[in-house]
Short mmCIF file of C-alpha atoms and ligand atoms in Angstrom, two decimals:
data_model
loop_
_atom_site.label_atom_id
_atom_site.label_comp_id
_atom_site.label_asym_id
_atom_site.label_seq_id
_atom_site.Cartn_x
_atom_site.Cartn_y
_atom_site.Cartn_z
CA MET A 63 51.94 -42.86 19.91
CA LYS A 64 49.36 -40.48 18.65
CA ASP A 65 48.28 -37.65 20.92
CA LYS A 66 44.52 -38.25 21.02
CA THR A 67 43.68 -34.79 22.43
CA ASN A 68 45.61 -33.10 19.64
CA ALA A 69 44.15 -35.42 17.05
CA CYS A 70 40.71 -34.27 18.14
CA ARG A 71 41.45 -30.56 17.86
CA PRO A 72 40.98 -30.03 14.13
CA GLY A 73 37.66 -31.88 14.47
CA ASN A 74 36.52 -29.57 17.27
CA LYS A 75 37.50 -26.54 15.31
CA TYR A 76 35.59 -27.88 12.32
CA ILE A 77 32.46 -28.45 14.40
CA LEU A 78 32.73 -24.99 15.95
CA LEU A 79 33.12 -23.45 12.51
CA MET A 80 30.11 -25.35 11.20
CA VAL A 81 28.00 -24.24 14.19
CA ALA A 82 29.07 -20.61 13.60
CA ILE A 83 28.16 -20.85 9.91
CA ILE A 84 24.78 -22.39 10.70
CA VAL A 85 24.04 -19.69 13.33
CA LEU A 86 25.04 -16.98 10.84
CA LEU A 87 22.96 -18.48 8.05
CA THR A 88 19.89 -18.91 10.24
CA SER A 89 20.05 -15.36 11.55
CA ALA A 90 20.57 -14.05 8.02
CA THR A 91 17.56 -15.93 6.68
CA ALA A 92 15.30 -15.37 9.71
CA GLN A 93 13.01 -12.69 8.38
CA LYS A 94 11.45 -10.11 10.61
CA LYS A 95 7.77 -10.81 11.20
CA ILE A 96 4.88 -8.63 10.10
CA ASN A 97 2.21 -8.64 12.82
CA PRO A 98 -1.21 -7.76 11.41
CA GLY A 99 -3.25 -5.48 13.65
CA GLU A 100 -0.39 -4.77 16.09
CA VAL A 101 1.45 -1.52 16.76
CA TRP A 102 4.13 -1.38 14.02
CA PRO A 103 7.20 0.52 15.22
CA ASP A 104 9.40 2.35 12.70
CA ASP A 105 13.20 2.69 13.07
CA LYS A 106 12.68 5.27 15.82
CA GLY A 107 10.23 3.12 17.76
CA ASN A 108 7.14 5.14 16.79
CA HIS A 109 4.03 3.48 15.39
CA ILE A 110 4.08 3.82 11.60
CA GLN A 111 1.81 6.60 10.39
CA ALA A 112 1.03 5.77 6.77
CA HIS A 113 -2.71 5.26 6.76
CA GLY A 114 -4.70 4.72 3.57
CA GLY A 115 -1.30 4.29 2.04
CA GLY A 116 0.43 2.95 -1.00
CA ILE A 117 3.77 1.39 -1.79
CA VAL A 118 6.03 1.88 -4.74
CA LYS A 119 9.31 0.06 -5.36
CA ILE A 120 12.10 2.19 -6.75
CA ASP A 121 15.38 0.35 -7.30
CA LYS A 122 16.32 -1.38 -4.03
CA TYR A 123 13.81 0.35 -1.77
CA TYR A 124 10.10 0.05 -1.14
CA TYR A 125 8.60 3.45 -0.30
CA TRP A 126 5.45 3.55 1.77
CA TYR A 127 3.45 6.78 1.66
CA GLY A 128 0.32 7.41 3.67
CA GLU A 129 -1.72 9.75 5.81
CA GLN A 130 0.42 11.13 8.61
CA ARG A 131 -1.87 11.21 11.65
CA ARG A 132 0.48 11.40 14.65
CA GLN A 133 -0.68 13.42 17.65
CA GLY A 134 0.28 17.06 18.01
CA LEU A 135 0.17 18.03 14.32
CA ASP A 136 -0.88 21.52 13.24
CA THR A 137 -4.62 21.06 12.72
CA GLY A 138 -4.66 23.53 9.83
CA LEU A 139 -2.18 21.46 7.81
CA ARG A 140 -2.35 17.98 6.26
CA TYR A 141 0.66 15.70 6.06
CA VAL A 142 1.81 12.76 3.98
CA SER A 143 4.50 10.55 5.50
CA CYS A 144 7.23 8.61 3.73
CA TYR A 145 8.93 5.43 4.95
CA ARG A 146 11.38 3.18 3.18
CA SER A 147 12.35 -0.46 3.55
CA LYS A 148 14.27 -3.21 1.85
CA ASP A 149 12.34 -6.08 3.41
CA LEU A 150 8.78 -4.74 3.89
CA ALA A 151 9.03 -5.42 7.64
CA SER A 152 11.52 -2.82 8.98
CA TRP A 153 10.66 0.73 8.00
CA GLN A 154 12.79 3.83 8.20
CA PHE A 155 10.87 7.07 8.68
CA MET A 156 11.99 9.50 5.98
CA GLY A 157 9.92 12.41 7.30
CA ASP A 158 6.78 14.11 6.13
CA ALA A 159 7.04 14.19 2.35
CA LEU A 160 4.19 16.68 2.03
CA GLN A 161 2.98 19.36 4.43
CA LEU A 162 0.10 21.24 2.96
CA SER A 163 -2.07 24.12 4.06
CA ASP A 164 -5.62 24.27 2.70
CA PRO A 165 -4.87 24.60 -1.02
CA GLU A 166 -8.34 25.41 -2.35
CA HIS A 167 -10.00 27.36 0.49
CA LEU A 168 -11.89 24.31 1.68
CA GLY A 169 -12.36 25.49 5.24
CA SER A 170 -11.88 23.74 8.55
CA ASN A 171 -11.64 19.95 8.64
CA TRP A 172 -10.63 19.83 5.00
CA VAL A 173 -9.54 16.40 3.86
CA LEU A 174 -6.36 14.93 2.37
CA GLU A 175 -6.59 11.14 2.20
CA ARG A 176 -5.14 8.04 0.59
CA PRO A 177 -1.97 9.52 -0.97
CA LYS A 178 -0.25 7.47 -3.66
CA VAL A 179 3.13 8.18 -5.29
CA TYR A 180 4.33 7.21 -8.77
CA PHE A 181 7.89 7.60 -10.02
CA ASN A 182 8.13 8.81 -13.60
CA ARG A 183 11.37 7.43 -15.03
CA LYS A 184 11.32 9.75 -18.07
CA THR A 185 11.02 12.99 -16.12
CA LYS A 186 12.69 11.60 -12.95
CA THR A 187 9.80 13.08 -11.01
CA TYR A 188 7.88 11.65 -8.06
CA VAL A 189 4.21 12.38 -8.64
CA MET A 190 1.80 12.21 -5.71
CA TYR A 191 -1.98 11.91 -6.03
CA PHE A 192 -4.33 12.24 -3.09
CA HIS A 193 -8.02 12.62 -2.37
CA LEU A 194 -8.71 16.29 -1.72
CA ASP A 195 -11.99 17.32 -0.17
CA ASP A 196 -13.92 19.62 2.12
CA ALA A 197 -15.35 18.44 5.42
CA ARG A 198 -18.58 17.29 3.73
CA TYR A 199 -16.79 15.35 0.96
CA LYS A 200 -18.46 17.47 -1.74
CA LEU A 201 -15.39 18.73 -3.61
CA ALA A 202 -14.44 15.19 -4.68
CA ARG A 203 -11.17 15.97 -6.47
CA VAL A 204 -7.66 14.63 -6.66
CA GLY A 205 -4.73 16.80 -5.66
CA VAL A 206 -1.36 16.46 -7.38
CA ALA A 207 2.06 17.27 -5.89
CA THR A 208 5.56 16.61 -7.23
CA SER A 209 9.10 16.24 -5.98
CA ASN A 210 12.49 15.30 -7.39
CA LYS A 211 13.28 13.16 -4.35
CA PRO A 212 11.27 10.22 -3.00
CA GLU A 213 11.17 11.63 0.53
CA GLY A 214 10.08 15.06 -0.71
CA PRO A 215 9.48 17.83 -0.02
CA PHE A 216 6.58 17.59 -2.47
CA THR A 217 5.18 20.79 -3.94
CA TYR A 218 1.46 21.14 -4.53
CA ARG A 219 0.54 21.71 -8.17
CA GLU A 220 -3.22 21.62 -8.62
CA SER A 221 -6.46 19.77 -8.02
CA PHE A 222 -9.07 18.52 -10.47
CA ARG A 223 -11.78 15.97 -10.99
CA PRO A 224 -10.22 13.15 -13.01
CA LEU A 225 -12.03 12.73 -16.35
CA GLU A 226 -14.36 15.46 -14.99
CA LYS A 227 -15.84 12.88 -12.59
CA GLU A 228 -16.32 13.05 -8.86
CA SER A 229 -13.42 11.24 -7.21
CA ARG A 230 -13.11 10.15 -3.59
CA ASP A 231 -11.06 7.10 -2.47
CA ILE A 232 -8.14 6.61 -4.82
CA GLY A 233 -5.98 3.58 -5.51
CA GLN A 234 -2.79 3.06 -7.45
CA PHE A 235 -2.02 0.38 -9.97
CA ILE A 236 1.15 -0.05 -12.03
CA ASP A 237 0.88 -2.85 -14.55
CA ASP A 238 3.72 -5.25 -15.36
CA ASP A 239 4.56 -3.22 -18.48
CA GLY A 240 5.02 -0.11 -16.29
CA THR A 241 1.80 1.63 -17.34
CA ALA A 242 0.46 3.71 -14.46
CA TYR A 243 -3.22 3.84 -13.55
CA LEU A 244 -5.28 5.74 -11.04
CA VAL A 245 -8.25 3.93 -9.55
CA PHE A 246 -10.92 6.29 -8.25
CA GLU A 247 -14.26 5.89 -6.63
CA SER A 248 -17.14 7.84 -8.13
CA TRP A 249 -20.45 8.10 -6.29
CA PRO A 250 -22.93 9.21 -8.94
CA THR A 251 -21.88 6.35 -11.18
CA LYS A 252 -21.63 3.89 -8.28
CA GLY A 253 -18.38 2.29 -9.10
CA PHE A 254 -14.70 2.76 -9.51
CA PHE A 255 -12.88 3.95 -12.55
CA ILE A 256 -9.58 2.61 -13.75
CA ALA A 257 -7.90 5.43 -15.65
CA ARG A 258 -4.51 5.67 -17.36
CA LEU A 259 -2.17 8.46 -16.43
CA SER A 260 -0.54 10.70 -19.06
CA ASP A 261 3.10 10.09 -20.07
CA ASP A 262 4.34 12.55 -17.45
CA TYR A 263 1.81 11.19 -14.88
CA LEU A 264 0.53 14.70 -14.21
CA LYS A 265 -2.88 14.15 -15.78
CA VAL A 266 -5.48 11.42 -15.72
CA GLU A 267 -5.73 10.79 -19.41
CA LYS A 268 -7.95 7.94 -20.41
CA GLU A 269 -10.81 5.95 -18.96
CA VAL A 270 -9.95 2.29 -19.23
CA CYS A 271 -12.90 0.87 -17.37
CA LEU A 272 -15.70 1.66 -14.98
CA ILE A 273 -16.26 -1.25 -12.64
CA ASN A 274 -19.93 -0.83 -12.02
CA ALA A 275 -20.22 -1.83 -8.36
CA PRO A 276 -20.74 0.41 -5.31
CA LEU A 277 -17.24 -0.03 -3.96
CA GLU A 278 -14.34 2.10 -2.69
CA GLY A 279 -10.80 1.50 -1.41
CA GLY A 280 -10.11 0.08 -4.87
CA ALA A 281 -7.00 -2.12 -5.24
CA ILE A 282 -5.84 -4.02 -8.32
CA VAL A 283 -3.19 -6.60 -9.04
CA HIS A 284 -2.14 -8.57 -12.10
CA TYR A 285 -1.33 -12.14 -11.17
CA LYS A 286 -0.66 -15.06 -13.51
CA GLY A 287 -2.52 -13.60 -16.46
CA LEU A 288 -5.55 -12.38 -14.56
CA TYR A 289 -6.47 -9.01 -13.06
CA TYR A 290 -7.94 -9.06 -9.57
CA ALA A 291 -9.79 -6.05 -8.15
CA ILE A 292 -10.71 -5.63 -4.49
CA GLY A 293 -13.06 -3.03 -3.05
CA SER A 294 -14.88 -2.30 0.15
CA ALA A 295 -18.50 -1.25 0.64
CA LEU A 296 -19.30 2.38 1.40
CA THR A 297 -19.49 2.31 5.21
CA GLY A 298 -17.12 5.16 6.09
CA TRP A 299 -14.60 4.24 8.76
CA ASN A 300 -16.54 1.08 9.69
CA PRO A 301 -15.28 -2.17 8.23
CA ASN A 302 -17.40 -4.33 5.95
CA PRO A 303 -16.92 -7.51 3.92
CA ASN A 304 -14.50 -6.51 1.14
CA LYS A 305 -15.04 -8.21 -2.20
CA TYR A 306 -13.10 -9.14 -5.31
CA ALA A 307 -13.70 -9.64 -9.01
CA THR A 308 -11.47 -10.80 -11.85
CA ALA A 309 -10.96 -9.94 -15.52
CA LYS A 310 -8.65 -11.08 -18.30
CA SER A 311 -8.12 -7.48 -19.33
CA LEU A 312 -8.31 -4.24 -17.38
CA GLU A 313 -11.09 -3.12 -19.73
CA GLY A 314 -13.19 -6.01 -18.48
CA PRO A 315 -15.59 -7.68 -18.56
CA TRP A 316 -15.23 -8.11 -14.79
CA SER A 317 -16.73 -11.09 -13.00
CA GLU A 318 -19.27 -10.86 -10.19
CA PHE A 319 -17.84 -9.66 -6.85
CA LYS A 320 -17.27 -12.30 -4.17
CA ASP A 321 -16.18 -12.18 -0.53
CA ILE A 322 -12.44 -12.20 0.15
CA ALA A 323 -12.92 -13.45 3.74
CA PRO A 324 -15.75 -14.82 5.91
CA PRO A 325 -18.24 -11.91 5.71
CA GLU A 326 -18.99 -11.97 9.45
CA THR A 327 -15.38 -10.91 10.17
CA ASN A 328 -15.84 -7.67 8.17
CA THR A 329 -12.51 -8.40 6.47
CA TYR A 330 -11.03 -8.96 9.94
CA SER A 331 -12.06 -5.38 10.80
CA SER A 332 -10.12 -3.83 7.95
CA GLN A 333 -10.55 -1.90 4.70
CA SER A 334 -8.51 -2.41 1.55
CA THR A 335 -5.99 0.16 0.37
CA MET A 336 -3.67 -1.76 -2.00
CA MET A 337 -2.44 -5.11 -3.25
CA LEU A 338 1.33 -5.39 -3.50
CA LYS A 339 2.92 -8.04 -5.71
CA VAL A 340 6.35 -9.35 -4.71
CA GLU A 341 7.96 -11.35 -7.49
CA GLY A 342 10.76 -13.43 -6.03
CA THR A 343 13.04 -16.05 -7.54
CA LYS A 344 10.83 -18.87 -6.22
CA ASP A 345 7.39 -17.43 -5.52
CA THR A 346 5.18 -14.53 -6.41
CA THR A 347 3.30 -13.26 -3.38
CA VAL A 348 0.39 -10.84 -3.40
CA ILE A 349 0.04 -8.89 -0.17
CA PHE A 350 -3.32 -7.49 0.90
CA MET A 351 -2.71 -4.11 2.53
CA ALA A 352 -5.59 -2.76 4.58
CA ASP A 353 -6.33 -0.25 7.29
CA GLN A 354 -7.93 -0.98 10.62
CA TRP A 355 -9.29 2.49 11.27
CA LYS A 356 -9.77 3.96 14.73
CA PRO A 357 -11.69 7.12 13.83
CA LYS A 358 -11.48 8.63 17.33
CA THR A 359 -7.77 7.87 17.77
CA GLN A 360 -6.57 7.85 14.18
CA TRP A 361 -2.88 7.88 15.20
CA ASP A 362 -3.46 4.43 16.64
CA SER A 363 -5.12 2.99 13.50
CA ARG A 364 -3.48 -0.30 12.59
CA TYR A 365 -2.51 -2.14 9.42
CA LEU A 366 -3.64 -5.53 8.32
CA TRP A 367 -1.13 -6.92 5.85
CA MET A 368 -1.49 -10.55 4.86
CA PRO A 369 -0.36 -12.65 1.90
CA LEU A 370 -3.40 -13.58 -0.17
CA GLN A 371 -4.17 -17.04 -1.42
CA THR A 372 -4.52 -16.26 -5.09
CA GLY A 373 -4.75 -18.21 -8.28
CA ASP A 374 -7.06 -19.71 -10.90
CA GLY A 375 -9.50 -16.84 -10.53
CA LYS A 376 -9.82 -17.28 -6.76
CA LEU A 377 -8.66 -14.94 -4.04
CA TRP A 378 -8.84 -15.48 -0.30
CA LEU A 379 -7.59 -13.56 2.72
CA PRO A 380 -6.50 -16.08 5.36
CA GLU A 381 -7.05 -15.43 9.04
CA PRO A 382 -4.45 -12.88 10.13
CA LYS A 383 -1.40 -14.14 12.01
CA PRO A 384 2.28 -13.11 12.14
CA TRP A 385 4.20 -13.88 8.95
CA SER A 386 7.37 -12.95 7.14
CA ILE A 387 8.52 -12.70 3.58
CA ASP A 388 11.89 -13.24 1.95
CA ILE A 389 11.98 -10.43 -0.60
CA LYS A 390 14.56 -12.25 -2.74
CA THR A 391 12.72 -15.53 -3.09
CA GLY A 392 9.20 -14.15 -2.57
CA LYS A 393 8.57 -16.99 -0.09
CA VAL A 394 6.29 -16.45 2.87
CA GLN A 395 6.65 -18.07 6.28
CA PHE A 396 4.23 -18.24 9.18
C1 GAL B 1341 -14.10 5.80 4.00
C2 GAL B 1341 -12.87 6.02 3.15
C3 GAL B 1341 -11.79 6.65 4.01
C4 GAL B 1341 -12.37 7.93 4.60
C5 GAL B 1341 -13.63 7.61 5.39
C6 GAL B 1341 -14.27 8.87 5.96
O1 GAL B 1341 -15.16 5.34 3.24
O2 GAL B 1341 -12.42 4.81 2.63
O3 GAL B 1341 -10.65 6.89 3.24
O4 GAL B 1341 -12.69 8.80 3.56
O5 GAL B 1341 -14.56 6.99 4.56
O6 GAL B 1341 -15.50 8.57 6.55
#
């Protein structure tokens, strides 16, 4: 007679094995959430300090650079932080990539804002641009610093007005063919310039377009054959309704600017800094990266990152809520 208990055993083992595999698979695919507007702890548990930042992907890592504004910094120096991640949700603090003392005798409360880093594959150099200014925002230049490692230390090289124009908020755009552009806001001309960098990225070489609209915080993405540009109005640290326009070519012509979110939300209290495109095996996702500034407690300023609804010339920022992205497939989950 067959031993029924024994006969069952292989079945039990099989079920247990299946359960274990399912548990493993689910935990492997459960992506960590990004929580717009919340405190965002890094690998050491500290709120990420990468304000007015930018992201560049180099091989398997995303690097996030931004304004380092933690409490207790030397008030005479300005700092740019560096974080890295493989999944855009968990960030490892790599230290302060740049520590700079007043490089052009700008006086107290001098300004270093919105740093952006490009990696030049030919020269194997990491090239950082940032907005350099005096307390009254009259200098209106970019500063350039370089390093041979992504986490720095970066060495200051020089400052200048790109294309001899006044330059304040800067943005970074790398096109699908790898061409690197600096986006910079210019007051007298009331608009933002899109300008191509030189081969070594150390100079701003050629004006590609002036988008003639009084906007700053310029961000650009190329998505399904169309360029999308986002900018915010000039209201300092206070949020306003950010807007977008589209063009078939970077040179323009650019469409009229339209709201990216219900205007009464003031872009859900945020200001644009970049659009990041994640091209996965199944989906291409464009992430709106914005700052929720707290001018009196800058170290506590938050980040509003949300996947945009983009396509067919339309762009829309949905109401913020926790979400996650699978970097491999590019798929977003709420
Ligand atoms: C904003 C700008 C910020 C900072 C601020 C100072 O317009 O986007 O980066 O410069 O003004 O008031």
